């Protein structure tokens, strides 16, 4: 009975994190972007600084008619948002937030599982782009695919570097093995990982697949109402997942800069702080950088990030053997 | 829920939770939304004018070579993971490290070759 309760509790916690953290990031984005651009952002909904804006948006999306274009491939079109969203929920299972079993399910091949499942999310964009039977959607979908192929590799290599340093594929094991000087040792890998993850989420400055000034909204052009909302949710859960993974792999997860027992700050607090700090960086980059052109995107990946990631692998290998 | 595969039972459960979340969301959506199908709403969106030709247009896949490169590299990179867990363990050390450099050299030569061939330029 207690087992069933515990499993239920874990499932509920995952679902709560899945539904609230993206809203917090979204609200932070509204406000941070507004202030960086010298405006207020939403101020009306809910009274205090428009805190209920995203809830109101959700209600609006849920009330809108569900349109499927006559020319579209109906089944694939309708399925695409779910395929784009659910992988990010599944990834949350393996992300540790606190020491001593502070993870929904400890997986031996955690890092491998997480990267594999995250890659599935992009299939949602590809399905949406193809099934919409719209030229802009098709272009957007193909751009998504090109971007995934270019950035998945540096993403994978940078993650492999941490696995080498820690000598384990388990995410909790990696955080346990992590020491502060890894910040410097794994710095190039960490930067590559974060940039490549940003590109996989198609966040600005890597938002070529949804470039609104040239292809409307890319693969999501034909979507309305709840299906569109699910794609948006997927983007923001994606930010949380990327921030959490960078935290776990490169920033020491639940470990704080000073003895946490003394200050009474539990590991979860550190994890969440780092996740929010990185999410803020994601938002910040969106405001700061212009969109990269398609050829610049490919060049950055193949001639910039991949060589750096390979060099990081070599560095990690030499240092790991030297200290063992 | 023990053992290597036992751990994935919860993953399966979360997948179910995800599917039911989407199902419930659409059930609620069905009750809340109006349904008046047909008309101009169902026309493919092309900036307000009638669509020209069909949506599944032929387009030039400039990056098919990138796709090949990706497959080659990704398959290689997968072998890094099992190796990463043991290469610094006692009894391995320098030999495995040299092997890694051979492996990295193969990858780098492949990348350099593609680069020199001009494959990495977007034309």
CSV table of C-alpha atoms in Angstrom, one decimal, chain A residues 9 50 74 129 179 303:
chain,number,residue,atom,x,y,z
A,9,UNK,CA,3.1,10.8,-5.0
A,50,UNK,CA,-0.7,40.6,-14.4
A,74,UNK,CA,-5.7,14.8,-40.2
A,129,UNK,CA,5.2,20.6,-40.6
A,179,UNK,CA,33.3,18.8,-7.6
A,303,UNK,CA,32.6,24.3,-37.5
